[in-house]
Coordinates of C-alpha atoms in Angstrom, one line a residue:
Chain Q
M178 CA 0.1 -0.1 0.0
L179 CA 2.7 2.3 0.9
E180 CA 4.5 1.6 -2.1
D181 CA 1.5 2.4 -4.2
A182 CA 1.7 5.9 -2.8
W183 CA 5.5 6.3 -2.9
V184 CA 6.2 5.3 -6.5
P185 CA 3.9 7.7 -8.1
L186 CA 5.1 10.4 -5.8
L187 CA 8.6 9.8 -6.8
I188 CA 7.6 9.8 -10.5
T189 CA 5.6 12.9 -10.1
L190 CA 8.4 14.9 -8.5
K191 CA 11.1 13.5 -11.2
V192 CA 8.8 14.4 -14.0
A193 CA 7.8 18.0 -12.5
S194 CA 11.4 18.8 -11.5
L195 CA 13.0 17.9 -14.7
S196 CA 10.2 19.5 -16.9
T197 CA 10.5 22.9 -14.6
I198 CA 14.3 22.8 -15.2
L199 CA 13.7 23.0 -18.9
V200 CA 11.0 25.4 -18.5
A201 CA 13.3 27.5 -16.7
V202 CA 16.3 27.5 -19.1
L203 CA 14.2 27.4 -22.5
G204 CA 11.3 29.6 -21.1
I205 CA 13.7 32.5 -20.1
V206 CA 15.7 32.2 -23.6
I207 CA 12.1 32.4 -25.5
S208 CA 10.8 35.2 -23.1
Y209 CA 13.8 37.5 -23.6
I210 CA 13.8 37.0 -27.2
L211 CA 9.9 37.7 -27.3
A212 CA 10.2 40.5 -24.8
R213 CA 13.4 42.2 -26.7
R214 CA 13.8 41.3 -30.5
E215 CA 12.0 42.3 -33.3
F216 CA 11.7 39.6 -36.2
R217 CA 9.4 38.6 -38.5
G218 CA 6.9 36.4 -37.7
K219 CA 7.2 37.2 -34.3
W220 CA 3.1 36.9 -33.7
I221 CA 3.3 33.2 -34.9
A222 CA 6.2 32.2 -32.4
D223 CA 4.1 33.9 -29.8
I224 CA 1.0 32.0 -30.9
L225 CA 2.9 28.6 -30.8
V226 CA 4.1 29.0 -27.4
T227 CA 0.7 30.0 -25.9
L228 CA -1.5 27.6 -27.8
P229 CA -1.1 24.9 -25.2
L230 CA -2.6 27.1 -22.6
V231 CA -5.9 27.5 -24.6
L232 CA -6.1 23.9 -26.0
P233 CA -7.5 21.2 -24.0
P234 CA -4.5 18.9 -22.4
T235 CA -5.8 15.7 -24.4
V236 CA -5.6 17.7 -27.9
T237 CA -2.0 18.9 -26.9
G238 CA -1.4 15.4 -26.2
Y239 CA -2.8 14.0 -29.3
L240 CA -0.6 16.6 -31.2
L241 CA 2.5 15.3 -29.3
V242 CA 1.8 11.9 -30.1
L243 CA 1.5 12.9 -33.6
L244 CA 5.0 14.7 -33.2
L245 CA 6.6 12.1 -31.3
G246 CA 5.4 8.6 -32.6
K247 CA 7.4 6.5 -34.6
N248 CA 6.0 8.2 -37.6
G249 CA 6.1 11.5 -36.4
I250 CA 8.7 14.1 -37.5
I251 CA 10.6 14.2 -34.2
G252 CA 9.8 10.5 -33.1
Q253 CA 11.0 9.1 -36.3
L254 CA 14.2 11.3 -36.4
L255 CA 14.9 10.1 -32.7
Y256 CA 14.1 6.5 -33.6
D257 CA 16.6 6.4 -36.4
M258 CA 19.3 8.0 -34.5
T259 CA 19.2 6.5 -31.2
G260 CA 16.6 3.5 -31.6
F261 CA 14.8 5.1 -28.7
A262 CA 10.8 5.1 -29.0
V263 CA 9.9 8.3 -26.9
L264 CA 6.4 7.3 -26.4
F265 CA 5.2 5.9 -23.5
T266 CA 8.3 6.4 -21.3
W267 CA 8.6 8.8 -18.3
Q268 CA 10.8 11.1 -20.7
A269 CA 7.5 11.3 -22.8
A270 CA 5.6 12.5 -19.6
V271 CA 8.8 15.0 -19.0
I272 CA 7.9 16.5 -22.6
A273 CA 4.2 16.5 -22.0
A274 CA 4.6 18.5 -18.6
F275 CA 7.1 21.0 -20.4
V276 CA 4.8 21.7 -23.4
V277 CA 1.9 22.6 -20.9
S278 CA 3.7 24.5 -18.3
L279 CA 5.8 26.5 -20.8
P280 CA 3.3 29.1 -21.8
L281 CA 2.9 29.6 -18.4
M282 CA 6.6 30.6 -17.7
V283 CA 6.9 32.7 -20.8
K284 CA 3.7 34.9 -20.2
T285 CA 5.0 35.8 -16.8
T286 CA 8.6 35.9 -17.7
A287 CA 8.3 37.9 -20.8
A288 CA 6.0 40.4 -19.1
A289 CA 8.4 40.6 -16.3
I290 CA 11.6 41.2 -18.7
S291 CA 9.4 43.9 -20.9
G292 CA 8.8 45.6 -17.4
V293 CA 12.7 46.1 -17.1
D294 CA 13.9 49.5 -18.0
R295 CA 15.7 49.2 -21.5
E296 CA 17.8 52.4 -20.3
L297 CA 19.5 50.0 -17.5
E298 CA 20.6 47.8 -20.2
Y299 CA 21.8 50.2 -22.4
A300 CA 23.7 51.7 -19.6
A301 CA 25.4 48.3 -18.9
Y302 CA 26.6 48.2 -22.6
T303 CA 28.0 51.8 -22.0
L304 CA 30.1 50.3 -19.3
G305 CA 31.6 47.7 -21.4
H306 CA 29.2 44.7 -21.0
S307 CA 28.1 42.4 -23.6
E308 CA 24.3 41.7 -24.4
L309 CA 24.6 38.1 -22.5
E310 CA 26.4 39.5 -19.4
T311 CA 23.7 42.2 -19.2
I312 CA 21.2 39.6 -19.2
L313 CA 22.5 37.9 -16.6
F314 CA 23.7 41.0 -14.1
V315 CA 20.9 43.3 -14.8
T316 CA 17.8 41.9 -16.8
L317 CA 17.3 38.8 -15.1
P318 CA 18.1 40.1 -11.5
L319 CA 15.7 42.7 -11.8
A320 CA 12.8 40.8 -13.4
K321 CA 13.4 37.8 -10.7
K322 CA 10.0 38.4 -9.4
G323 CA 8.1 37.3 -12.8
I324 CA 10.6 34.6 -13.3
L325 CA 10.0 32.7 -9.9
A326 CA 6.1 33.5 -10.1
G327 CA 6.6 31.5 -13.7
L328 CA 8.7 28.8 -12.1
V329 CA 6.2 28.1 -9.3
L330 CA 3.2 28.1 -11.7
S331 CA 5.0 25.7 -14.2
F332 CA 5.9 23.5 -11.4
A333 CA 2.4 23.4 -10.2
R334 CA 1.1 23.2 -13.8
A335 CA 3.6 20.0 -14.1
V336 CA 2.6 18.0 -10.7
G337 CA -1.3 18.4 -11.9
E338 CA -0.7 17.5 -15.7
F339 CA -3.1 14.7 -16.6
G340 CA -4.6 14.5 -20.0
A341 CA -1.4 15.2 -22.0
T342 CA 0.4 12.8 -19.9
L343 CA -2.2 10.2 -20.3
M344 CA -1.9 10.5 -24.1
V345 CA 1.7 10.3 -24.5
A346 CA 3.1 8.4 -21.6
G347 CA 0.3 6.2 -20.8
N348 CA -0.5 5.3 -17.2
I349 CA 2.2 2.3 -16.8
P350 CA 2.9 1.3 -13.2
G351 CA 6.2 2.1 -12.0
Q352 CA 6.9 4.0 -15.0
T353 CA 4.4 6.7 -16.0
N354 CA 2.2 6.6 -13.1
T355 CA 2.0 10.1 -11.9
M356 CA 0.2 11.0 -8.9
S357 CA -2.6 12.6 -10.9
L358 CA -3.0 9.5 -13.0
S359 CA -2.9 7.0 -10.0
I360 CA -5.4 8.9 -7.9
Y361 CA -8.0 8.6 -11.1
T362 CA -7.0 5.0 -11.3
A363 CA -7.5 4.3 -7.8
F364 CA -10.8 6.1 -7.6
Q365 CA -11.8 4.4 -11.1
S366 CA -11.2 0.8 -9.6
G367 CA -12.8 1.3 -6.1
N368 CA -9.5 1.6 -4.2
D369 CA -10.8 4.6 -2.1
A370 CA -8.3 3.8 0.6
L371 CA -5.5 4.3 -1.9
A372 CA -7.1 7.4 -3.2
N373 CA -7.4 9.2 0.1
I374 CA -3.7 8.2 1.0
L375 CA -2.6 9.5 -2.8
V376 CA -4.7 12.8 -2.3
A377 CA -3.4 13.6 1.2
T378 CA 0.2 13.1 0.1
L379 CA -0.3 15.4 -2.8
V380 CA -1.7 18.0 -0.6
L381 CA 1.0 17.8 2.0
V382 CA 3.6 18.1 -0.6
S383 CA 2.0 21.0 -2.3
L384 CA 1.7 22.5 1.2
L385 CA 5.2 22.1 1.7
A386 CA 6.1 23.4 -1.8
M387 CA 4.3 26.4 -1.1
G388 CA 5.9 27.1 2.2
L389 CA 9.2 26.5 0.7
T390 CA 8.6 29.1 -2.0
A391 CA 7.3 31.6 0.6
K392 CA 10.6 30.9 2.7
L393 CA 12.6 31.7 -0.6
V394 CA 10.9 34.8 -1.4
D395 CA 11.5 36.0 1.7
R396 CA 15.2 35.3 1.6
W397 CA 15.9 36.7 -1.8
G398 CA 13.7 39.7 -1.0
V399 CA 11.8 39.4 -4.1
Chain I
M62 CA 41.6 64.9 -30.7
G63 CA 37.7 65.6 -30.5
I64 CA 34.7 64.1 -32.1
A65 CA 33.8 64.2 -35.8
V66 CA 30.0 63.3 -36.7
N67 CA 28.3 63.1 -40.0
I68 CA 25.4 61.1 -40.0
S69 CA 21.9 60.8 -41.4
K70 CA 19.1 58.9 -40.1
E71 CA 15.4 58.7 -41.4
F72 CA 12.4 58.4 -39.3
H73 CA 8.8 57.3 -40.0
S74 CA 6.0 57.7 -37.9
R75 CA 3.0 55.5 -39.3
S76 CA -0.7 56.2 -39.0
R77 CA -3.0 53.8 -38.1
M78 CA -3.8 53.2 -41.7
G79 CA -0.4 52.2 -42.3
K80 CA 0.6 55.2 -44.5
D81 CA 3.6 57.4 -43.8
Q82 CA 2.5 60.2 -41.6
D83 CA 5.7 62.1 -40.7
R84 CA 9.1 61.7 -42.1
F85 CA 11.7 63.1 -39.9
L86 CA 15.3 63.5 -41.6
L87 CA 18.2 63.7 -39.0
D88 CA 21.1 65.0 -40.7
I89 CA 24.0 65.8 -38.2
N90 CA 27.1 67.1 -39.2
F91 CA 29.5 68.5 -36.6
E92 CA 33.2 68.6 -35.5
V93 CA 34.3 69.4 -32.0
G94 CA 37.6 69.4 -29.9
D95 CA 38.4 68.2 -26.6
E96 CA 36.1 70.9 -25.1
M97 CA 32.6 71.4 -23.2
V98 CA 30.1 71.0 -26.0
V99 CA 26.7 71.7 -25.7
L100 CA 24.0 70.1 -28.3
F101 CA 21.4 72.7 -27.7
G102 CA 17.7 72.6 -29.3
R103 CA 14.3 71.9 -28.8
S104 CA 13.0 68.6 -27.7
G105 CA 12.3 66.4 -30.8
S106 CA 15.1 68.3 -32.7
G107 CA 17.2 65.1 -32.7
K108 CA 19.7 65.8 -29.6
T109 CA 19.3 62.6 -28.0
T110 CA 19.1 60.3 -31.1
T111 CA 22.7 62.1 -32.0
L112 CA 24.0 61.3 -28.4
R113 CA 22.8 57.7 -28.9
C114 CA 24.4 57.3 -32.2
I115 CA 27.8 58.2 -30.8
A116 CA 27.4 56.0 -27.9
G117 CA 26.1 53.0 -30.2
L118 CA 22.9 52.8 -28.6
E119 CA 21.4 53.6 -32.1
T120 CA 22.6 53.0 -35.7
P121 CA 22.3 55.9 -38.3
D122 CA 21.5 55.2 -41.7
S123 CA 24.9 56.4 -43.3
G124 CA 27.6 58.6 -42.3
H125 CA 30.5 58.4 -40.0
I126 CA 31.4 58.7 -36.5
N127 CA 35.0 59.3 -35.3
V128 CA 36.0 59.7 -31.8
N129 CA 39.6 60.6 -30.9
G130 CA 40.7 59.2 -34.1
Q131 CA 39.0 55.8 -33.5
I132 CA 36.5 55.1 -36.2
Y133 CA 33.0 54.2 -34.1
Y134 CA 30.8 54.0 -37.3
D135 CA 31.4 54.2 -41.1
S136 CA 28.7 53.1 -43.4
K137 CA 30.9 53.0 -46.3
S138 CA 33.3 50.4 -44.8
G139 CA 30.6 48.8 -42.6
T140 CA 32.2 49.6 -39.5
N141 CA 29.8 49.6 -36.4
L142 CA 31.4 49.3 -33.0
Q143 CA 29.2 48.0 -30.4
P144 CA 28.5 50.1 -27.7
Q145 CA 30.7 47.7 -25.1
Y146 CA 33.6 48.5 -27.3
R147 CA 33.2 52.3 -27.5
R148 CA 32.6 52.6 -23.6
P149 CA 31.5 56.3 -23.6
G150 CA 30.8 57.8 -20.4
Y151 CA 27.2 58.0 -20.6
V152 CA 24.8 59.7 -18.2
F153 CA 21.1 59.1 -18.9
Q154 CA 18.3 61.6 -18.4
N155 CA 16.5 59.5 -15.7
Y156 CA 20.1 58.5 -14.3
A157 CA 19.6 54.5 -15.0
L158 CA 21.3 53.5 -11.9
F159 CA 20.8 49.8 -11.2
P160 CA 18.1 49.5 -8.6
H161 CA 19.6 46.1 -7.2
M162 CA 23.0 47.2 -6.8
D163 CA 24.2 49.8 -4.2
V164 CA 26.2 52.8 -5.1
K165 CA 29.5 50.8 -4.7
Q166 CA 28.6 48.1 -7.1
N167 CA 27.1 50.7 -9.4
I168 CA 30.3 52.7 -9.6
I169 CA 32.7 49.9 -10.1
Y170 CA 30.2 47.8 -12.6
G171 CA 32.1 49.4 -15.4
L172 CA 35.6 48.7 -14.2
R173 CA 35.9 45.0 -15.7
G174 CA 39.3 43.4 -15.5
W175 CA 40.5 46.0 -13.2
D176 CA 42.1 44.0 -10.0
K177 CA 40.6 44.4 -6.7
K178 CA 42.8 47.1 -5.0
K179 CA 42.5 49.3 -8.1
K180 CA 39.0 48.9 -8.1
E181 CA 38.6 49.9 -4.7
E182 CA 41.1 52.9 -5.1
R183 CA 38.9 54.1 -8.1
L184 CA 35.7 54.0 -6.4
Y185 CA 37.0 56.2 -3.4
E186 CA 38.6 58.5 -6.0
M187 CA 35.1 58.8 -7.6
L188 CA 33.2 59.4 -4.3
R189 CA 35.7 62.1 -3.3
L190 CA 35.6 63.9 -6.7
L191 CA 31.8 64.1 -6.6
H192 CA 31.6 64.6 -2.9
I193 CA 29.5 61.4 -2.4
E194 CA 31.7 60.0 0.4
G195 CA 29.6 57.9 2.8
L196 CA 26.8 56.9 0.3
D197 CA 28.7 53.9 -1.1
D198 CA 26.5 51.2 0.7
R199 CA 22.9 52.7 -0.1
Y200 CA 20.7 51.8 -2.8
P201 CA 19.5 54.2 -5.6
S202 CA 15.9 54.2 -4.0
Q203 CA 17.5 55.7 -0.8
L204 CA 19.1 58.7 -2.6
S205 CA 18.3 62.4 -3.3
G206 CA 17.8 63.4 -7.3
G207 CA 21.0 65.2 -6.8
Q208 CA 22.7 62.1 -5.1
K209 CA 21.4 60.1 -7.9
Q210 CA 23.2 62.3 -10.5
R211 CA 26.4 62.4 -8.8
V212 CA 26.3 58.7 -8.8
A213 CA 25.4 58.4 -12.4
L214 CA 28.1 60.9 -13.3
A215 CA 30.7 58.6 -10.8
R216 CA 29.6 55.5 -12.7
A217 CA 30.1 57.1 -16.2
L218 CA 33.6 58.6 -15.1
A219 CA 35.0 55.6 -13.1
P220 CA 36.2 53.3 -16.4
K221 CA 38.2 56.5 -17.7
P222 CA 35.9 56.8 -20.8
D223 CA 37.3 58.7 -24.1
V224 CA 34.4 60.8 -24.2
L225 CA 31.6 61.7 -21.8
L226 CA 27.9 62.1 -23.0
L227 CA 25.2 63.7 -20.9
D228 CA 21.7 63.7 -21.9
E229 CA 20.0 66.5 -20.3
P230 CA 21.3 65.3 -16.9
F231 CA 20.0 68.2 -14.6
S232 CA 16.6 68.7 -16.0
A233 CA 14.8 67.0 -13.1
L234 CA 17.0 69.0 -10.3
D235 CA 16.5 72.3 -8.5
M236 CA 18.5 75.2 -9.4
V237 CA 20.7 75.4 -6.4
V238 CA 21.8 71.6 -6.9
R239 CA 21.8 72.1 -10.9
M240 CA 24.3 75.3 -10.6
R241 CA 26.7 73.2 -8.4
L242 CA 26.7 70.2 -10.5
R243 CA 27.3 72.5 -13.9
E244 CA 30.3 74.0 -12.0
R245 CA 31.7 70.4 -11.2
I246 CA 31.1 69.2 -14.7
K247 CA 33.2 72.2 -16.0
I248 CA 35.8 71.3 -13.5
I249 CA 35.8 67.7 -14.5
Q250 CA 35.8 68.5 -18.0
K251 CA 39.0 70.9 -17.7
E252 CA 40.9 68.3 -15.6
L253 CA 40.4 65.2 -17.8
G254 CA 40.7 67.0 -21.1
I255 CA 38.1 64.7 -22.9
P256 CA 35.6 66.0 -25.0
V257 CA 32.1 66.2 -23.3
I258 CA 28.8 66.4 -24.9
F259 CA 26.1 67.8 -23.0
I260 CA 22.7 68.1 -24.2
T261 CA 20.0 70.6 -23.1
H262 CA 17.0 72.7 -24.1
S263 CA 17.6 75.3 -21.6
P264 CA 19.5 78.5 -23.0
D265 CA 20.7 79.4 -19.5
E266 CA 22.5 76.0 -19.1
A267 CA 23.7 75.9 -22.7
F268 CA 25.6 79.4 -22.1
S269 CA 26.9 78.9 -18.8
L270 CA 28.5 75.6 -19.7
A271 CA 29.5 75.6 -23.2
D272 CA 33.0 76.4 -24.6
R273 CA 31.0 75.4 -27.9
I274 CA 27.3 75.3 -28.8
V275 CA 25.9 73.2 -31.5
V276 CA 22.4 74.2 -32.2
L277 CA 19.9 71.7 -33.5
H278 CA 16.8 72.4 -35.2
E279 CA 14.3 69.9 -36.7
G280 CA 17.2 67.4 -37.3
K281 CA 19.8 69.7 -38.7
V282 CA 23.0 71.5 -37.2
H283 CA 21.9 75.2 -37.8
Q284 CA 25.0 76.8 -35.9
S285 CA 28.1 75.8 -34.4
G286 CA 30.2 78.4 -32.5
S287 CA 31.2 79.9 -29.1
P288 CA 28.3 80.9 -26.8
K289 CA 29.0 84.6 -27.7
D290 CA 28.7 83.8 -31.3
V291 CA 25.4 82.1 -31.0
F292 CA 24.2 84.5 -28.6
Y293 CA 25.0 87.8 -30.2
S294 CA 24.8 86.5 -34.1
P295 CA 22.4 83.8 -34.5
A296 CA 22.9 82.1 -38.1
D297 CA 19.2 82.1 -38.8
R298 CA 15.6 82.7 -37.6
A299 CA 15.2 79.3 -35.8
V300 CA 18.4 79.7 -33.8
A301 CA 17.6 83.3 -33.0
E302 CA 14.1 81.8 -31.8
L303 CA 16.0 79.2 -29.6
V304 CA 18.5 81.8 -28.1
G305 CA 15.9 84.3 -26.7
V306 CA 15.1 86.8 -29.5
S307 CA 11.6 86.9 -28.8
N308 CA 10.8 90.0 -31.1
I309 CA 11.0 88.5 -34.7
F310 CA 9.2 90.2 -37.7
D311 CA 9.1 88.7 -40.9
N312 CA 8.6 90.0 -44.4
A313 CA 10.4 93.3 -44.2
K314 CA 11.0 95.1 -47.3
V315 CA 14.7 96.3 -47.7
S316 CA 13.8 99.8 -48.9
G317 CA 17.2 101.4 -49.0
S318 CA 20.3 102.5 -47.1
S319 CA 20.8 105.8 -45.2
S320 CA 23.9 106.8 -43.2
M321 CA 22.9 104.8 -40.4
G322 CA 22.7 101.6 -42.5
T323 CA 20.1 99.6 -44.1
V324 CA 16.4 100.8 -44.0
L325 CA 13.7 98.2 -43.4
E326 CA 10.0 98.6 -43.7
G327 CA 6.9 96.5 -43.0
K328 CA 3.1 97.0 -41.9
G329 CA 3.8 100.6 -41.4
L330 CA 7.0 100.6 -39.4
Q331 CA 10.2 101.8 -40.5
V332 CA 13.5 100.6 -38.8
V333 CA 17.4 101.1 -39.4
A334 CA 19.8 98.1 -39.1
A335 CA 23.5 98.3 -38.8
Q336 CA 24.0 95.5 -41.0
V337 CA 24.2 95.5 -44.7
V338 CA 22.1 93.0 -46.6
D339 CA 21.5 91.9 -50.2
S340 CA 18.1 90.4 -50.2
E341 CA 14.8 92.6 -50.9
Y342 CA 12.9 90.9 -48.1
V343 CA 14.2 89.7 -44.8
S344 CA 13.2 88.7 -41.1
W345 CA 14.5 91.0 -38.5
G346 CA 14.7 90.6 -34.8
V347 CA 15.4 92.3 -31.5
R348 CA 16.2 90.7 -27.9
P349 CA 14.0 91.9 -25.6
E350 CA 16.6 93.3 -23.3
N351 CA 17.8 95.5 -26.3
V352 CA 14.5 97.2 -26.5
H353 CA 15.0 100.2 -24.4
L354 CA 12.2 101.6 -22.4
K355 CA 11.8 105.4 -22.3
S356 CA 9.5 108.0 -21.1
C357 CA 7.6 109.8 -23.9
N358 CA 8.9 113.1 -22.8
E359 CA 12.5 112.0 -23.2
T360 CA 11.9 111.1 -26.7
M361 CA 9.9 113.9 -27.9
F362 CA 12.9 115.6 -29.5
S363 CA 14.9 112.8 -30.1
Q364 CA 16.9 112.6 -33.4
K365 CA 17.5 108.7 -32.9
P366 CA 16.5 106.2 -35.4
N367 CA 14.3 103.5 -34.0
T368 CA 12.4 105.4 -31.6
F369 CA 8.7 104.6 -31.3
V370 CA 5.9 105.7 -29.0
G371 CA 3.2 103.1 -27.7
N372 CA 0.9 101.7 -24.6
V373 CA 2.3 99.1 -22.2
I374 CA -0.3 96.6 -22.8
D375 CA 1.1 93.8 -20.4
V376 CA 3.7 93.2 -17.7
T377 CA 5.3 90.2 -16.5
D378 CA 7.3 90.2 -13.4
K379 CA 10.4 87.8 -13.8
G380 CA 11.9 88.3 -10.4
S381 CA 14.9 90.3 -11.5
S382 CA 13.5 91.6 -14.4
K383 CA 10.4 92.9 -15.7
L384 CA 8.9 91.9 -19.2
L385 CA 6.7 94.5 -20.6
A386 CA 4.6 94.2 -24.0
V387 CA 4.5 97.6 -25.7
E388 CA 1.9 98.3 -28.5
L389 CA 3.0 100.7 -30.9
D390 CA 1.0 103.7 -32.1
S391 CA 2.3 103.7 -35.4
S392 CA 1.6 100.3 -36.3
R393 CA 0.1 97.0 -34.9
F394 CA 3.5 96.1 -33.7
I395 CA 4.1 94.8 -30.4
F396 CA 7.6 94.8 -28.8
L397 CA 8.4 92.6 -25.8
C398 CA 10.9 94.7 -23.8
E399 CA 13.0 93.3 -20.7
T400 CA 14.1 95.7 -18.3
P401 CA 15.5 95.3 -14.9
S402 CA 12.8 95.3 -12.1
R403 CA 14.4 98.4 -10.1
F404 CA 13.6 100.5 -13.2
S405 CA 10.5 99.7 -14.3
D406 CA 8.9 100.7 -11.2
D407 CA 9.5 104.4 -12.3
I408 CA 7.3 103.8 -15.7
P409 CA 4.6 106.1 -14.8
S410 CA 1.6 105.4 -17.2
S411 CA 0.9 102.8 -19.8
R412 CA 2.3 105.5 -22.1
C413 CA 6.2 105.0 -23.0
A414 CA 8.3 104.8 -25.8
V415 CA 10.8 102.2 -27.1
E416 CA 14.4 102.6 -28.6
I417 CA 16.4 100.1 -30.7
A418 CA 20.0 100.9 -31.6
P419 CA 20.5 99.7 -35.0
E420 CA 23.3 97.4 -34.4
D421 CA 21.3 95.4 -32.0
I422 CA 19.1 94.6 -35.0
L423 CA 19.7 91.2 -36.3
I424 CA 18.6 90.7 -39.7
F425 CA 17.8 86.8 -41.3
E426 CA 18.1 86.5 -44.9
K427 CA 16.1 83.6 -46.3

């Protein structure tokens, strides 16, 4: 019984953490580009990133299956190169969580970066700093409030991810059965005791995560 | 060595229909030495854009920018040095201090590659130079406007730049602080011997600071010279307006010459100017402080040229002086006339006379 709760928790934390790390790195890069660069087709890029926010997760999941399946553009390429079929693995769950939480990160971070006074970046350039150094030491520190908010939202979204994960990663015990999926399974099969334990665990973990974030915010003076 | 700028840049402001609404052409050309240069003009005349082009924060469409013998920008050879390689000392209008860094971190931010001891030395040198000792651990939000401005100057000067660029740095400060900082900048320029370009739209500031004034109007350089040149012999009508020649009259006919000089006629008024002109029609002007107020009796039998009788229709008290609007009897002309306050109390009634010396009349040919 305990293992039935423990394994999904570990899978959930693993998937959500990895997805949030990906979201942090790529999300900041995409946000900076969207906030600070002008290029042709910018609105298309903006829509593509935001789309998973408005699409039902099952639709996002279905599109991901088309992309990542052995006959999909990405899936086929990956399979030909490495022999790795990504669908129905925990890695696919990470990708699903990443795609659905990215817009939350990009929306908050891009807004925060846009809010940083450009004159400060210009000042850094005239003081001999490159664009990358300026991003790291001026722009991002000043946008940290939005970045942190984006990360918290993304992590929460990844923990709660259900539809897209079910489509691309299945619900394989010990592999891809995250908390959300396990709660549904337990409830469906009438295992109320397990469902209760899973729900209690998830609530507890969420409370802990929120407390930790509040502490961090306090420490960083965000 | 100095700065040579010859750039052009076109701006379009588009209307909502997508049609070009306004075309603004910036065409700037000037050359200055290691001196205190003031870029002077109204807002929207292209001062800030010019400064940004020198710093590398904006790119002109074509031309070249040369600072102390180094090519910053040259459209022919495709050179365009990034701002981090130009490293001008730049003071922004809103200070642009990094809010997440204290004063110390702000000032040493530009000292890349300096060793720790030298950084520290330079920091204290800057704090002393600008009289901001003791503020080094404050954050920008804890500073007054004048202190922020000093920190911004310290930060710009710390890396020993080849050129110092100041974009209306004192516009948000009160008069006393502003005057003190002006003096400090003058001293710093003399000590460092680097070219300093200072932007302002205030004539007072321009004339009290500059070794050389470059007057910008609608994206073009209209005059470049010593403050005295610009003040007393404005090159054209636009410059005259900018430097406070508030009495300007257009379309005066040049009707001949007398022993005193050129005779100008227009709208029922005849004036004599010392300057000799070729054109048939000209604009002419006179500074309000050169329109001398007299009592009517004094001028009754005066043989002096340019003496007119009229009524005072408005008085504006400017503190140390008074500005009077005088409407002439002979025509609908209204002269603005500035007199020291202590004199104007003697003006008995609204009747008075004004007198202008022929050499004070400035003529602008088209």
